[in-house]
XYZ file of C-alpha atoms in Angstrom:
171
model
C 49.257 -0.293 -74.047
C 52.161 -2.718 -73.728
C 54.221 0.118 -72.267
C 52.220 -0.426 -69.073
C 53.649 -3.146 -66.846
C 50.193 -4.129 -65.584
C 49.043 -4.773 -69.142
C 52.032 -7.042 -69.754
C 51.183 -9.043 -66.601
C 47.565 -9.836 -67.533
C 48.331 -13.261 -69.024
C 50.862 -14.477 -66.447
C 51.912 -17.107 -65.561
C 51.119 -18.876 -68.858
C 52.322 -15.976 -71.004
C 55.036 -13.488 -70.035
C 55.908 -10.339 -71.977
C 59.087 -8.280 -71.727
C 60.517 -5.304 -73.574
C 64.280 -5.250 -74.262
C 66.580 -2.864 -72.429
C 68.907 -0.558 -74.324
C 66.506 0.244 -77.156
C 63.562 2.527 -77.900
C 60.227 0.715 -77.782
C 57.644 3.504 -77.888
C 58.899 5.519 -80.867
C 61.805 3.817 -82.674
C 63.315 6.083 -85.318
C 63.666 6.083 -88.214
C 60.379 4.253 -88.429
C 61.108 2.871 -91.895
C 64.283 1.005 -90.914
C 64.408 0.614 -87.134
C 62.673 -2.692 -86.570
C 65.021 -3.898 -83.866
C 63.038 -3.813 -80.652
C 59.887 -5.806 -80.062
C 57.981 -7.371 -77.215
C 59.384 -10.784 -76.367
C 56.575 -13.194 -75.501
C 57.205 -16.453 -73.667
C 54.439 -19.060 -73.723
C 55.360 -21.247 -70.774
C 53.150 -24.306 -71.519
C 54.635 -24.779 -75.012
C 58.103 -23.499 -73.996
C 57.997 -21.171 -77.010
C 59.509 -17.701 -77.375
C 57.724 -15.400 -79.822
C 59.712 -12.427 -81.098
C 59.198 -9.982 -83.935
C 62.210 -8.627 -85.816
C 64.797 -8.520 -83.013
C 65.918 -12.070 -83.789
C 65.751 -13.704 -87.201
C 65.838 -17.461 -87.729
C 66.700 -18.714 -91.198
C 64.175 -21.445 -91.819
C 64.724 -21.892 -95.561
C 65.803 -18.264 -96.167
C 64.874 -16.475 -99.356
C 67.270 -16.033 -102.255
C 67.992 -12.445 -101.162
C 68.863 -13.519 -97.618
C 71.124 -16.229 -99.003
C 72.959 -13.596 -101.046
C 73.976 -11.825 -97.839
C 75.119 -15.074 -96.248
C 72.036 -16.170 -94.313
C 71.921 -19.978 -94.261
C 69.193 -22.452 -93.396
C 69.112 -22.903 -89.639
C 71.088 -19.757 -88.842
C 70.057 -17.114 -86.331
C 70.942 -13.409 -86.218
C 69.964 -10.127 -84.648
C 68.114 -7.706 -86.921
C 70.649 -5.652 -88.944
C 69.444 -2.413 -87.328
C 71.327 -3.455 -84.174
C 74.321 -1.873 -85.939
C 72.488 1.381 -86.639
C 69.456 2.886 -84.998
C 68.319 -0.283 -83.200
C 69.938 0.435 -79.853
C 70.229 3.730 -78.035
C 73.399 5.569 -79.017
C 74.895 5.387 -75.526
C 77.992 3.412 -74.548
C 75.860 1.417 -72.104
C 73.027 0.444 -74.465
C 74.670 -2.555 -76.181
C 75.545 -4.062 -72.804
C 72.108 -3.280 -71.377
C 70.591 -5.202 -74.263
C 73.092 -8.071 -73.892
C 72.440 -8.320 -70.151
C 68.700 -8.209 -70.759
C 69.054 -11.091 -73.232
C 71.055 -13.068 -70.659
C 68.293 -12.475 -68.114
C 65.712 -13.772 -70.594
C 67.867 -16.836 -71.194
C 68.134 -17.395 -67.450
C 64.438 -16.806 -66.698
C 62.716 -18.465 -69.627
C 63.393 -22.164 -70.400
C 62.181 -22.031 -73.999
C 62.853 -24.853 -76.449
C 61.258 -23.245 -79.507
C 61.380 -19.813 -81.104
C 58.911 -18.238 -83.493
C 60.486 -15.289 -85.326
C 58.116 -13.057 -87.270
C 58.691 -12.980 -91.025
C 61.606 -15.399 -90.810
C 61.001 -18.814 -89.394
C 60.247 -21.172 -86.553
C 62.776 -23.362 -84.788
C 61.326 -26.330 -82.938
C 63.720 -27.664 -80.321
C 67.186 -26.375 -79.477
C 66.282 -22.688 -79.724
C 67.493 -21.790 -76.226
C 71.018 -23.041 -76.926
C 71.066 -21.295 -80.299
C 70.072 -17.951 -78.740
C 72.805 -18.413 -76.106
C 75.259 -18.905 -78.963
C 73.888 -15.841 -80.780
C 74.377 -13.632 -77.709
C 77.871 -15.002 -77.073
C 78.944 -14.547 -80.692
C 77.641 -10.964 -80.620
C 79.962 -9.942 -77.755
C 82.531 -8.333 -80.101
C 79.687 -6.409 -81.757
C 78.408 -5.165 -78.386
C 81.914 -3.948 -77.522
C 82.360 -2.283 -80.912
C 79.000 -0.495 -80.694
C 79.717 0.662 -77.147
C 83.089 2.080 -78.152
C 81.598 3.794 -81.206
C 78.912 5.368 -79.022
C 81.462 6.388 -76.394
C 83.451 8.257 -79.031
C 80.307 10.034 -80.276
C 79.288 11.392 -76.872
C 81.076 13.247 -74.139
C 80.019 12.508 -70.579
C 77.925 15.697 -70.643
C 75.620 14.886 -73.539
C 74.819 11.173 -73.263
C 71.024 10.795 -73.380
C 69.206 8.722 -70.793
C 69.110 5.152 -72.053
C 65.790 3.983 -70.672
C 62.489 5.720 -70.096
C 61.200 5.630 -66.542
C 59.329 2.511 -65.476
C 60.930 0.331 -68.172
C 63.783 -2.123 -67.916
C 64.845 -1.051 -64.461
C 67.814 -3.129 -63.380
C 66.605 -6.281 -61.690
C 62.909 -5.682 -62.362
C 61.627 -4.771 -65.797
C 58.465 -3.198 -64.454
C 60.223 -1.216 -61.748
């Protein structure tokens, strides 16, 4: 299972796999709409990041996506980031943001392959940096919303053991 750190390390150093912090990977609920978290896969030889629904790239978006403002060449986080995508703790949005910044620091990708949406060849790293930076107000808003929902006594643990431990994803 990809929950196991040793499984994720099988293909290193050519292929690296990481699971985002701040979100449920094993059992995201509701299953029908929470498609936010996915395994991020970096293929070092091709400098390509493969990601499922967490990030969308608008390579000739459909008519429906255009109706909601998605333009050719644009990049966005999956809409469930605003709902069930991240844990409902004040820390979760910043854990995810910091995890993304670590990915950007560790993986020198040029290309991104986003499931269901599109492929960007060249310039993807800079565009993901921009995406994370532009999402800062959203991270703050989500954190504040979650802070208001929970008192300090009933905030659930944000990350399961052995996943996304600060400084070392595999603990």
